[in-house]
GROMACS .gro file of C-alpha atoms in nm:
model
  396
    1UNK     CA    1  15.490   8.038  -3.223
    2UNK     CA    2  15.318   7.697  -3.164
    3UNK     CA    3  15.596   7.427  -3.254
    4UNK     CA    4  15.612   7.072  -3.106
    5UNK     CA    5  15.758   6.745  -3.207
    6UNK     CA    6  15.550   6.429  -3.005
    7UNK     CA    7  15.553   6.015  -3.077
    8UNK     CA    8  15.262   5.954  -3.318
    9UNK     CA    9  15.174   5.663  -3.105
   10UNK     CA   10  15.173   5.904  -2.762
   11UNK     CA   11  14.939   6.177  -3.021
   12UNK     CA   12  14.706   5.910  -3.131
   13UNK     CA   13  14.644   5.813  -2.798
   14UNK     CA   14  14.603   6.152  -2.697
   15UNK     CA   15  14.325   6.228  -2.954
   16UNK     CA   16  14.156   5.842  -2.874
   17UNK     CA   17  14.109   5.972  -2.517
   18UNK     CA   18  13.997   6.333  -2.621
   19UNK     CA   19  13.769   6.227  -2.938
   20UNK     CA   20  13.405   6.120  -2.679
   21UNK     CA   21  13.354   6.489  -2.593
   22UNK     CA   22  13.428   6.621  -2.968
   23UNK     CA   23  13.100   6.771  -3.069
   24UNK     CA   24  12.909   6.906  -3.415
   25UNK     CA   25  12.970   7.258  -3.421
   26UNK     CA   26  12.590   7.305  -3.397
   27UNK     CA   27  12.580   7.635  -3.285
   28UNK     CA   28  12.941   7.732  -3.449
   29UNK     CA   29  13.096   7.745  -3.143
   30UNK     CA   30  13.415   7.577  -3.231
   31UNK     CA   31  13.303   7.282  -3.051
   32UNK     CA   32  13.403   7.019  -3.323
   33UNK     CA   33  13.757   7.170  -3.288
   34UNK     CA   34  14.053   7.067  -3.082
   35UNK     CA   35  14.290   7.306  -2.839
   36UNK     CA   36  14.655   7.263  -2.808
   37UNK     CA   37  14.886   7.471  -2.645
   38UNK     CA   38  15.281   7.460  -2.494
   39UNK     CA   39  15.302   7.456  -2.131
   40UNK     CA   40  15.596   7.594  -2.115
   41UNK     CA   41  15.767   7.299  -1.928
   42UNK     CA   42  15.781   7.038  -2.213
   43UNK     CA   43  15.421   6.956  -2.253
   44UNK     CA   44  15.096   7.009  -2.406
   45UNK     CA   45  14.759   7.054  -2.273
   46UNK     CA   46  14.511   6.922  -2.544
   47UNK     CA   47  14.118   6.974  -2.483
   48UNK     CA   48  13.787   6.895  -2.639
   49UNK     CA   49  13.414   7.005  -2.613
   50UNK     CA   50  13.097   6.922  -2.691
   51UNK     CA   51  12.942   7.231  -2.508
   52UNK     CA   52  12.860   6.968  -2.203
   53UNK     CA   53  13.188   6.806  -2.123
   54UNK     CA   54  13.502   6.900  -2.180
   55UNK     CA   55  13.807   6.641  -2.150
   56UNK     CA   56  14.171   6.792  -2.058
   57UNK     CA   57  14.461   6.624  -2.095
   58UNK     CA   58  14.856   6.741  -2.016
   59UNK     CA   59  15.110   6.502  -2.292
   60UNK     CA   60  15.471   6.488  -2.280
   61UNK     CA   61  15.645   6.591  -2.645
   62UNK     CA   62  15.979   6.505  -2.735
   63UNK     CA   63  16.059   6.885  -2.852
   64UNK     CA   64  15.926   7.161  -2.797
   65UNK     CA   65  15.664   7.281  -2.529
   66UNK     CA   66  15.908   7.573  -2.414
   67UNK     CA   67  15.657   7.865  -2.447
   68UNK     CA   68  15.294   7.922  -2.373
   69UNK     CA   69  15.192   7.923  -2.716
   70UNK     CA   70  14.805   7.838  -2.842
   71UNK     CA   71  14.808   7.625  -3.204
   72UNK     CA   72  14.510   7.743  -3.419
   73UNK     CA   73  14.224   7.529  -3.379
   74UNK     CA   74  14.184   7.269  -3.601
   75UNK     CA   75  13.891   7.041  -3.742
   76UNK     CA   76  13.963   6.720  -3.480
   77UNK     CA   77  13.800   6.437  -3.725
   78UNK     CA   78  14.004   6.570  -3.987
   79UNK     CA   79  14.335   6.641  -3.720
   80UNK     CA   80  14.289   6.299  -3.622
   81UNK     CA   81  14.244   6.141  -3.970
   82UNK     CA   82  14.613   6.289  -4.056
   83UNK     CA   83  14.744   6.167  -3.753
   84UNK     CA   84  14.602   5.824  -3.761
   85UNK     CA   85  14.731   5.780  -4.093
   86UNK     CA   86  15.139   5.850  -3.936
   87UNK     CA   87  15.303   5.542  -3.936
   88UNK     CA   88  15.340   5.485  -3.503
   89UNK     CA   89  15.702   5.446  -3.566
   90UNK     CA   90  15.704   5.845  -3.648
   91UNK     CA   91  15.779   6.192  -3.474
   92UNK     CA   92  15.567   6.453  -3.555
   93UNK     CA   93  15.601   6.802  -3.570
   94UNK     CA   94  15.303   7.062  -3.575
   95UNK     CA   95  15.360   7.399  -3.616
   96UNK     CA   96  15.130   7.675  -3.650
   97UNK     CA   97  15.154   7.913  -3.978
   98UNK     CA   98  14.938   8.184  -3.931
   99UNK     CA   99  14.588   8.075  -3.900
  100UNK     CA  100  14.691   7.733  -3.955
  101UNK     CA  101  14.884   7.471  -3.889
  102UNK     CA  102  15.181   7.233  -4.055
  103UNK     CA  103  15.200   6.880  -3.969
  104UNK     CA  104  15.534   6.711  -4.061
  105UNK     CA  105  15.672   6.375  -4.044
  106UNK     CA  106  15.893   6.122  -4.227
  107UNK     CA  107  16.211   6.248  -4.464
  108UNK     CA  108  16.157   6.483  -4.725
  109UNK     CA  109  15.796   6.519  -4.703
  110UNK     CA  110  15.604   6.827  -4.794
  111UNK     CA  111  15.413   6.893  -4.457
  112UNK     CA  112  15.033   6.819  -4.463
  113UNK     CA  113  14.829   7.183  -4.387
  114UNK     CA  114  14.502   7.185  -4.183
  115UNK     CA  115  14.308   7.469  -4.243
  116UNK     CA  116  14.242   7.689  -3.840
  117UNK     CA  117  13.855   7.772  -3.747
  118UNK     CA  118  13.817   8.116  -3.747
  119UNK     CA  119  13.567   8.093  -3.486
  120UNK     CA  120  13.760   8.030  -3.169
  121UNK     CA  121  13.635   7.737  -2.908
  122UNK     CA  122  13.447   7.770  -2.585
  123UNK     CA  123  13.722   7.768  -2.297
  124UNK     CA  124  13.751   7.524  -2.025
  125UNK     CA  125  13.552   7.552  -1.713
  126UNK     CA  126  13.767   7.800  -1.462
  127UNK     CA  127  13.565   7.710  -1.162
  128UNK     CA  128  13.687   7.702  -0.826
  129UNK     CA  129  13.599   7.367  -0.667
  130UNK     CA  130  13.630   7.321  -0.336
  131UNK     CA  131  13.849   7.042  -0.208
  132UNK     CA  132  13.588   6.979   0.070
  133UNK     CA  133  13.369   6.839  -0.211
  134UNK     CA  134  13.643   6.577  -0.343
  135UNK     CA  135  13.463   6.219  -0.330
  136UNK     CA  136  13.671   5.922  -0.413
  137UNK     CA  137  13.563   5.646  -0.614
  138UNK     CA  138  13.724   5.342  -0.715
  139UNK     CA  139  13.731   5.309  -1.096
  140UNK     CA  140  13.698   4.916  -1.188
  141UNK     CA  141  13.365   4.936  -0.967
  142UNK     CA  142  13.235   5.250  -1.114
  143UNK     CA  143  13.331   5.099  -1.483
  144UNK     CA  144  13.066   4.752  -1.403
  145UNK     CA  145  12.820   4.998  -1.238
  146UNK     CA  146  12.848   5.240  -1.559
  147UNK     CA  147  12.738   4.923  -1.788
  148UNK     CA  148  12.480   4.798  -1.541
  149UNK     CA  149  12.326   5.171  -1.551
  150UNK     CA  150  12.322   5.155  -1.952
  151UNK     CA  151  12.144   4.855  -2.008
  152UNK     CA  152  11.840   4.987  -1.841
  153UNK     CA  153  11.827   5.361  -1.930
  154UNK     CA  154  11.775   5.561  -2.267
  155UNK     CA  155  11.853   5.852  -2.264
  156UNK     CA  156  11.607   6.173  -2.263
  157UNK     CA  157  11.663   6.524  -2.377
  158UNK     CA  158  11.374   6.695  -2.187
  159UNK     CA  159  11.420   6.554  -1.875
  160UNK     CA  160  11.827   6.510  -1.875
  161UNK     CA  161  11.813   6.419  -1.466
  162UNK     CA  162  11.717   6.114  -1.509
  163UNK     CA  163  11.956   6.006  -1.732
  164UNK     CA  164  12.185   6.000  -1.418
  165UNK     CA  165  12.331   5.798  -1.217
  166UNK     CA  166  12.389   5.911  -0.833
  167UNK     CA  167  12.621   5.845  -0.636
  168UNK     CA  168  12.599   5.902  -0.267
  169UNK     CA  169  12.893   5.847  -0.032
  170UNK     CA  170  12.928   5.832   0.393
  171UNK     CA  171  13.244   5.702   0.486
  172UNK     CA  172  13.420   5.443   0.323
  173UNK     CA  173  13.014   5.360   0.188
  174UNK     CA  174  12.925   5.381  -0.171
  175UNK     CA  175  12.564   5.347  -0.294
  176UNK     CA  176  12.485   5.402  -0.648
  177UNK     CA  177  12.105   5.409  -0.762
  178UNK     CA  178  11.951   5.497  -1.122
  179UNK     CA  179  11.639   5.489  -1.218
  180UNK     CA  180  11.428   5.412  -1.557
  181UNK     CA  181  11.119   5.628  -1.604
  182UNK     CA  182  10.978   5.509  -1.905
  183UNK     CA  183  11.008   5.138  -1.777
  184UNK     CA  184  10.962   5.159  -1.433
  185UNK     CA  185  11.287   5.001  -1.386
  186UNK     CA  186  11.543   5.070  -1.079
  187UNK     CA  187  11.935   4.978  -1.021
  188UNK     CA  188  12.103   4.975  -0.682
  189UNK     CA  189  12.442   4.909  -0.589
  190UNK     CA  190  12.674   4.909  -0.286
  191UNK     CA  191  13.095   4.911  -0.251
  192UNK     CA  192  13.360   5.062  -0.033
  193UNK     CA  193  13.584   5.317  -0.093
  194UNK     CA  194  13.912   5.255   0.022
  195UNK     CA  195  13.905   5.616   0.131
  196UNK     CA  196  13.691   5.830   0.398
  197UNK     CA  197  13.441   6.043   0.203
  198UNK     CA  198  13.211   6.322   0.342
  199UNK     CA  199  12.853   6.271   0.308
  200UNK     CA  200  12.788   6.351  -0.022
  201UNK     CA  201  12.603   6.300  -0.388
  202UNK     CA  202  12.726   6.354  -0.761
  203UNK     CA  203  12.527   6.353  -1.005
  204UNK     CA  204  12.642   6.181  -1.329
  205UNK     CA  205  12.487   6.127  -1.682
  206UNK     CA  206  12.575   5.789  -1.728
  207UNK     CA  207  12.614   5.694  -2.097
  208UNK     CA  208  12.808   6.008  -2.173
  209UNK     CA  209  13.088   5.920  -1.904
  210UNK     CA  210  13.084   5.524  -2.008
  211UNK     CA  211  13.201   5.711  -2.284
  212UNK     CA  212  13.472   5.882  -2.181
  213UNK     CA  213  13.588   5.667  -1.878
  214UNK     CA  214  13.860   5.535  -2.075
  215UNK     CA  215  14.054   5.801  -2.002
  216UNK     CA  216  14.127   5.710  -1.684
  217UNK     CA  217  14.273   5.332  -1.785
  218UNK     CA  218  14.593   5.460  -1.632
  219UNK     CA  219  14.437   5.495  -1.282
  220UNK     CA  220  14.302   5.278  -0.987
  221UNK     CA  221  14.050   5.562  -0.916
  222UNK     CA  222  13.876   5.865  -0.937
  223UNK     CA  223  13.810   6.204  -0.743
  224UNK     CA  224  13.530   6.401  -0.816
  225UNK     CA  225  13.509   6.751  -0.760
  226UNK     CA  226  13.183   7.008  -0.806
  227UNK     CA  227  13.023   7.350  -0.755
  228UNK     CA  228  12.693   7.485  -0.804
  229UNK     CA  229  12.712   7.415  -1.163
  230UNK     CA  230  13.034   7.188  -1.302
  231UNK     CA  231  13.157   6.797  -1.198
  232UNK     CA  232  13.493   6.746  -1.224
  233UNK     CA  233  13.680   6.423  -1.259
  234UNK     CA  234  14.023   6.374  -1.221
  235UNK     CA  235  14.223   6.073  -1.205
  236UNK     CA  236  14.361   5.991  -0.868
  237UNK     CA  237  14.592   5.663  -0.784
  238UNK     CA  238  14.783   5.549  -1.089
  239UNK     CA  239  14.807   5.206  -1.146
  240UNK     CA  240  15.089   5.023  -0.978
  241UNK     CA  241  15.193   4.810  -1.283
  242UNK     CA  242  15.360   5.022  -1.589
  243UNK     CA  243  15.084   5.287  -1.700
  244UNK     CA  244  14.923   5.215  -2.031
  245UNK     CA  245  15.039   5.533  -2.205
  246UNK     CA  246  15.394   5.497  -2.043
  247UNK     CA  247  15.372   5.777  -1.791
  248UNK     CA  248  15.309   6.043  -2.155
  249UNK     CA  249  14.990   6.150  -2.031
  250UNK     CA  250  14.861   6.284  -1.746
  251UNK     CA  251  14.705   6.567  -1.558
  252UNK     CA  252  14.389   6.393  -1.672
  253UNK     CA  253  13.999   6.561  -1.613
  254UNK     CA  254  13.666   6.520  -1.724
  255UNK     CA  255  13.441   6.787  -1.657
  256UNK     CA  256  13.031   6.794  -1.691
  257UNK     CA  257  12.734   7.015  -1.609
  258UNK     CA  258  12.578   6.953  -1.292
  259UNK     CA  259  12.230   6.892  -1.351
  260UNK     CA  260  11.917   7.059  -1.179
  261UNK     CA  261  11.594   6.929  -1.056
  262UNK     CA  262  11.463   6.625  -0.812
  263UNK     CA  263  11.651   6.294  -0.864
  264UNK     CA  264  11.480   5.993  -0.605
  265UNK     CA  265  11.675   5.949  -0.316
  266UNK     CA  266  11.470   5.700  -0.169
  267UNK     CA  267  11.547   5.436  -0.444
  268UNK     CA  268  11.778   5.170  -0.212
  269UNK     CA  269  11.483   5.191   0.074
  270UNK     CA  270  11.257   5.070  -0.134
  271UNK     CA  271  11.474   4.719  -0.127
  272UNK     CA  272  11.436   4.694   0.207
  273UNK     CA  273  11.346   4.405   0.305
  274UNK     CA  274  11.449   4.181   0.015
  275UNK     CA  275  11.248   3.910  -0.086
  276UNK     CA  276  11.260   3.565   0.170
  277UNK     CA  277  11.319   3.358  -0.116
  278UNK     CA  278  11.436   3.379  -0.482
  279UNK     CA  279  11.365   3.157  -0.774
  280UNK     CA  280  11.702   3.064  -0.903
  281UNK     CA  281  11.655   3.053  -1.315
  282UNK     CA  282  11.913   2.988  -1.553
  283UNK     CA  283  12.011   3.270  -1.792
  284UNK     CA  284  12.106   3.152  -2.104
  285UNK     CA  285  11.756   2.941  -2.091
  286UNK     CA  286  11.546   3.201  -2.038
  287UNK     CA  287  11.743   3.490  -2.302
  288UNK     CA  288  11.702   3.122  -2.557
  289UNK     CA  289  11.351   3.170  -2.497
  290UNK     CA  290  11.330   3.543  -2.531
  291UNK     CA  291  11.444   3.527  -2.870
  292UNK     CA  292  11.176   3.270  -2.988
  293UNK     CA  293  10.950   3.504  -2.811
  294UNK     CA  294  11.074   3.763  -3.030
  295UNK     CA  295  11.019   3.561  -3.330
  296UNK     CA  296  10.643   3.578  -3.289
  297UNK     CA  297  10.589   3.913  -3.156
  298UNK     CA  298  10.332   4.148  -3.338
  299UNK     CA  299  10.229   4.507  -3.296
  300UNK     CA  300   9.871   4.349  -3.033
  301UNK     CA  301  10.090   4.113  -2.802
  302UNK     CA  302  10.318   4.469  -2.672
  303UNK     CA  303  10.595   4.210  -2.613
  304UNK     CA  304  10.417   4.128  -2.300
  305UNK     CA  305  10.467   3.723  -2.148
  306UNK     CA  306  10.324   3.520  -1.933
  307UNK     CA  307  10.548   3.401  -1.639
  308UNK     CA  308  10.463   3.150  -1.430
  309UNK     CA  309  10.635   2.994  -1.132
  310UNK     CA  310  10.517   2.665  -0.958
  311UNK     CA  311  10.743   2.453  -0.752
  312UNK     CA  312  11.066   2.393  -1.005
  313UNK     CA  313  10.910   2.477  -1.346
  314UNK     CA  314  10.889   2.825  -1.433
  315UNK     CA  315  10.642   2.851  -1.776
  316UNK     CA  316  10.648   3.125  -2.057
  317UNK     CA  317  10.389   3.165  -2.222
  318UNK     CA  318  10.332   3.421  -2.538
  319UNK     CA  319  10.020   3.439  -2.760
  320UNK     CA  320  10.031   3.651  -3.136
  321UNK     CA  321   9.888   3.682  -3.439
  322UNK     CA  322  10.224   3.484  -3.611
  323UNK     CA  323  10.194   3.166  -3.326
  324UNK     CA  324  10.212   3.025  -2.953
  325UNK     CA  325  10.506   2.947  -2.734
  326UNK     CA  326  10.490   2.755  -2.410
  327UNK     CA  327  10.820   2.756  -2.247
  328UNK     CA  328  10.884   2.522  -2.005
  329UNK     CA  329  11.195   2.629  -1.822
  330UNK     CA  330  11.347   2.359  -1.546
  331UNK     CA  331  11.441   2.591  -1.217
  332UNK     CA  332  11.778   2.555  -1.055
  333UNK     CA  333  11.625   2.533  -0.713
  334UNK     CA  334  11.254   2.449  -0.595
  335UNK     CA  335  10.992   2.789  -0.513
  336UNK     CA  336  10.806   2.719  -0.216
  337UNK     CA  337  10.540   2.894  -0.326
  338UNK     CA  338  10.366   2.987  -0.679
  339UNK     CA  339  10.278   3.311  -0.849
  340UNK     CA  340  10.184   3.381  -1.236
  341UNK     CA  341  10.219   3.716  -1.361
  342UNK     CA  342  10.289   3.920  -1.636
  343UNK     CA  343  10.629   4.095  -1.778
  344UNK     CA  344  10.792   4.241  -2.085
  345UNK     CA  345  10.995   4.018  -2.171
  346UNK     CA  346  11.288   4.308  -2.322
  347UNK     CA  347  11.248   4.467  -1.944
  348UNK     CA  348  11.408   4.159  -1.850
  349UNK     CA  349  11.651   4.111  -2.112
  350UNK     CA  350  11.811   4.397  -2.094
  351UNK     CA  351  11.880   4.323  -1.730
  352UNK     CA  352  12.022   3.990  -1.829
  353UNK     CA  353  12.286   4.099  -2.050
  354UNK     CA  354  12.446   4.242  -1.813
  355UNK     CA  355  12.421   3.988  -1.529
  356UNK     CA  356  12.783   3.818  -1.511
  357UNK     CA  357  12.655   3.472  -1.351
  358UNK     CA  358  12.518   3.173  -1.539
  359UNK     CA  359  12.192   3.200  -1.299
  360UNK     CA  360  12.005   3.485  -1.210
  361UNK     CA  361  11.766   3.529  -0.914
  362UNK     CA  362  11.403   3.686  -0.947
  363UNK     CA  363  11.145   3.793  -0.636
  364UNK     CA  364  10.892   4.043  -0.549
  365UNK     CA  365  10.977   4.278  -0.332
  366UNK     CA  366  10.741   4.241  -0.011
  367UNK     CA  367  10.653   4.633   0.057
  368UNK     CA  368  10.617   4.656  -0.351
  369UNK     CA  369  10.453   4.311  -0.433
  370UNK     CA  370  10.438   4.461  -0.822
  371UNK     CA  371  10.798   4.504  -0.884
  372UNK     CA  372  11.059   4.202  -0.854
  373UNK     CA  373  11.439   4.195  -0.811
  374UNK     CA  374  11.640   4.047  -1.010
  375UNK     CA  375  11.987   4.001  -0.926
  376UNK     CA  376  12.283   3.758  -1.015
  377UNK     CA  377  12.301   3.462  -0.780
  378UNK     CA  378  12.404   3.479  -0.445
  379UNK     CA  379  12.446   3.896  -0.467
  380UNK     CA  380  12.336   4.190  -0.271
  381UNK     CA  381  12.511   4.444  -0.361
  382UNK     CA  382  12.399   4.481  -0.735
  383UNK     CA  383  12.050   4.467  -0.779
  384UNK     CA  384  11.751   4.572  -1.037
  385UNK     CA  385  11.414   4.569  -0.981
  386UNK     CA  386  11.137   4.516  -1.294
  387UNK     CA  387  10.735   4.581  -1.287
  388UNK     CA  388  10.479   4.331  -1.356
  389UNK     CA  389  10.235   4.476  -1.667
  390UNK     CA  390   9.847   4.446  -1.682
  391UNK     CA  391   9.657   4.351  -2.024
  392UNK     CA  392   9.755   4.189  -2.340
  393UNK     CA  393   9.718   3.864  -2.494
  394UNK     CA  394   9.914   3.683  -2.230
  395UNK     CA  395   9.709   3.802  -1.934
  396UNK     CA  396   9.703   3.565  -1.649
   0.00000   0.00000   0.00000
């Protein structure tokens, strides 16, 4: 019989990590349920679903974890309500009772009963993966890449490929690309690994693993495993500092489908050759204007601007129904040359959240004279690219 005693604080964490790929029991196939079951050797494995990803995670108890016993599944919202409740200074014990299960704690408490699903829970992927596919991938890089990635795609049911982000390895090289089809928008980015990879690609839906990277906070990297149809994830060098969840959990993987269809690979090519000079702008200027752009928008203007470069002025320009705005933004370095054009102005924006300098740089690519970089100042190795837009109000 099922029967454990664990730290609430250790459990908490536990269900934190687990709780991204919890899904809605759409189908009724268990998947807004959680899995728990003794090792055998003193520990758990705990595991969510969403019928897309699965996270599995091994925890340490204090008691228990002697047999190879499954608890009934349990609603996790309402698991982790109870458990969230716990004082962290408790131990608690779950036992399973039948189709249920008993969670105790404290002196002198009647335990708490959470009603089991009847339904059972989709199991976790049993795939062989071969180790010859194993990339390696450091995890504070892949974290800023993960955010980069987000603030210039939306996801898209019907064509779930392009919600991706790929990464392709040779060597110690890493190159990460995404692209934005409803914009027209493109992300590149290059690190090294501090390991030899085989020539490779993964692969990864990026807003659903920014959600669940947190799981790996214990770990200076990742190793990615796949087949013909599953990713897996699994953390690879811990930290060398004292682990975040004190050594309790571990065994940690995240596992995903492995999408079909034709994803660009010719994305980074098309950078080559970068523009021979940049205008240098600053950012908190130009998102300043943005938002009085904003403020005058209407339904005919499409949120399309004018933007003009000449010499050390760059002008923005936006024409509505509700007003005019003529921006005239001072330069942080002098254009040799002058261009006027047209953007939307949230294509940009979106970009410049995530830029981490106070200056960003913006130029058209040579070979693609209708799409500009932008990229923070002074870097290479992280760059987007934006296309000018024809018509509207604010037509040059």
């Amino acid at each position: 019989m099922f029967n454990i005693t664990i730290e609430q604080e250790v459990l908490a964490k536990a269900l934190e990590f687990l709780e991204p790929t919890v899904g809605k029991n759409a189908s009724q196939l268990g998947d807004n349920c959680i899995s728990m079951k003794e090792t055998g050797n003193g520990s758990m494995i705990m595991y969510t679903t969403n019928t897309v990803e699965f996270t599995e995670i091994k925890v340490i108890v204090n008691m228990g974890g002697t047999t190879q016993d499954i608890a009934p599944y349990v609603d996790f919202k309402r698991f982790k309500g109870i458990i969230n409740s716990i004082p962290a200074n408790e131990m608690i014990s779950i036992t399973a009772n039948v189709n249920n299960i008993e969670i105790h704690y404290g002196l002198n408490k009647t335990p708490i009963t959470l009603v089991g699903n009847s339904n059972g829970m989709l199991p976790l992927p049993t795939n062989s993966f071969p180790s010859s596919s194993m990339i390696n991938v450091p995890k504070n890089e892949l974290i800023a890449v993960l955010n980069n990635v987000s603030s210039i795609i939306t996801d898209n049911p019907s064509n779930p490929i392009y919600n991706c982000i790929r990464i392709a390895t040779n060597g110690a090289k890493i190159d990460f690309t995404a692209a934005d089809v409803v914009a027209k928008r493109t992300f590149v980015s290059s690190i090294l690994s501090t390991q030899n990879n085989p020539v490779s690609e993964v692969l990864i839906e990026a807003s659903k693993f920014k959600k669940s990277i947190k799981i790996f906070e214990d770990y200076q990297d990742l190793d990615m495993y796949m087949d013909s149809k599953v990713v897996r994830i699994d953390g690879g060098v811990l930290n060398t500092n004292t682990p975040k969840t004190k050594g309790m959990i571990g065994d940690i993987k995240y596992y995903t489908r492995r999408l079909t269809g034709v994803f660009p690979t010719t994305i980074k090519n098309n950078f080559n050759p970068l523009p021979s000079e940049f205008c240098e702008i600053n950012k908190t200027e130009l998102l300043s204007c943005f938002s009085r752009v904003k403020s005058i928008e209407d339904s005919n203007s499409g949120g399309l601007i004018g933007f003009e470069v000449n010499g050390g002025d760059c002008i923005i320009t936006m024409n509505s129904s509700y007003g005019n705005i003529e921006d005239l933004i001072f330069m942080e370095n002098t254009f040799s040359k002058s261009f006027k054009t047209i953007f939307k102005y949230q294509n940009i924006s979106d970009i410049l959240k995530v830029i981490p300098t106070d200056t960003f740089e913006i130029g058209a690519l040579p070979n693609h004279p209708t799409n500009y970089v932008i990229k923070p100042k002074g870097v290479t190795d992280m760059m987007f690219t934006v296309p000018i837009m024809v018509g509207g109000n604010n037509n040059p």
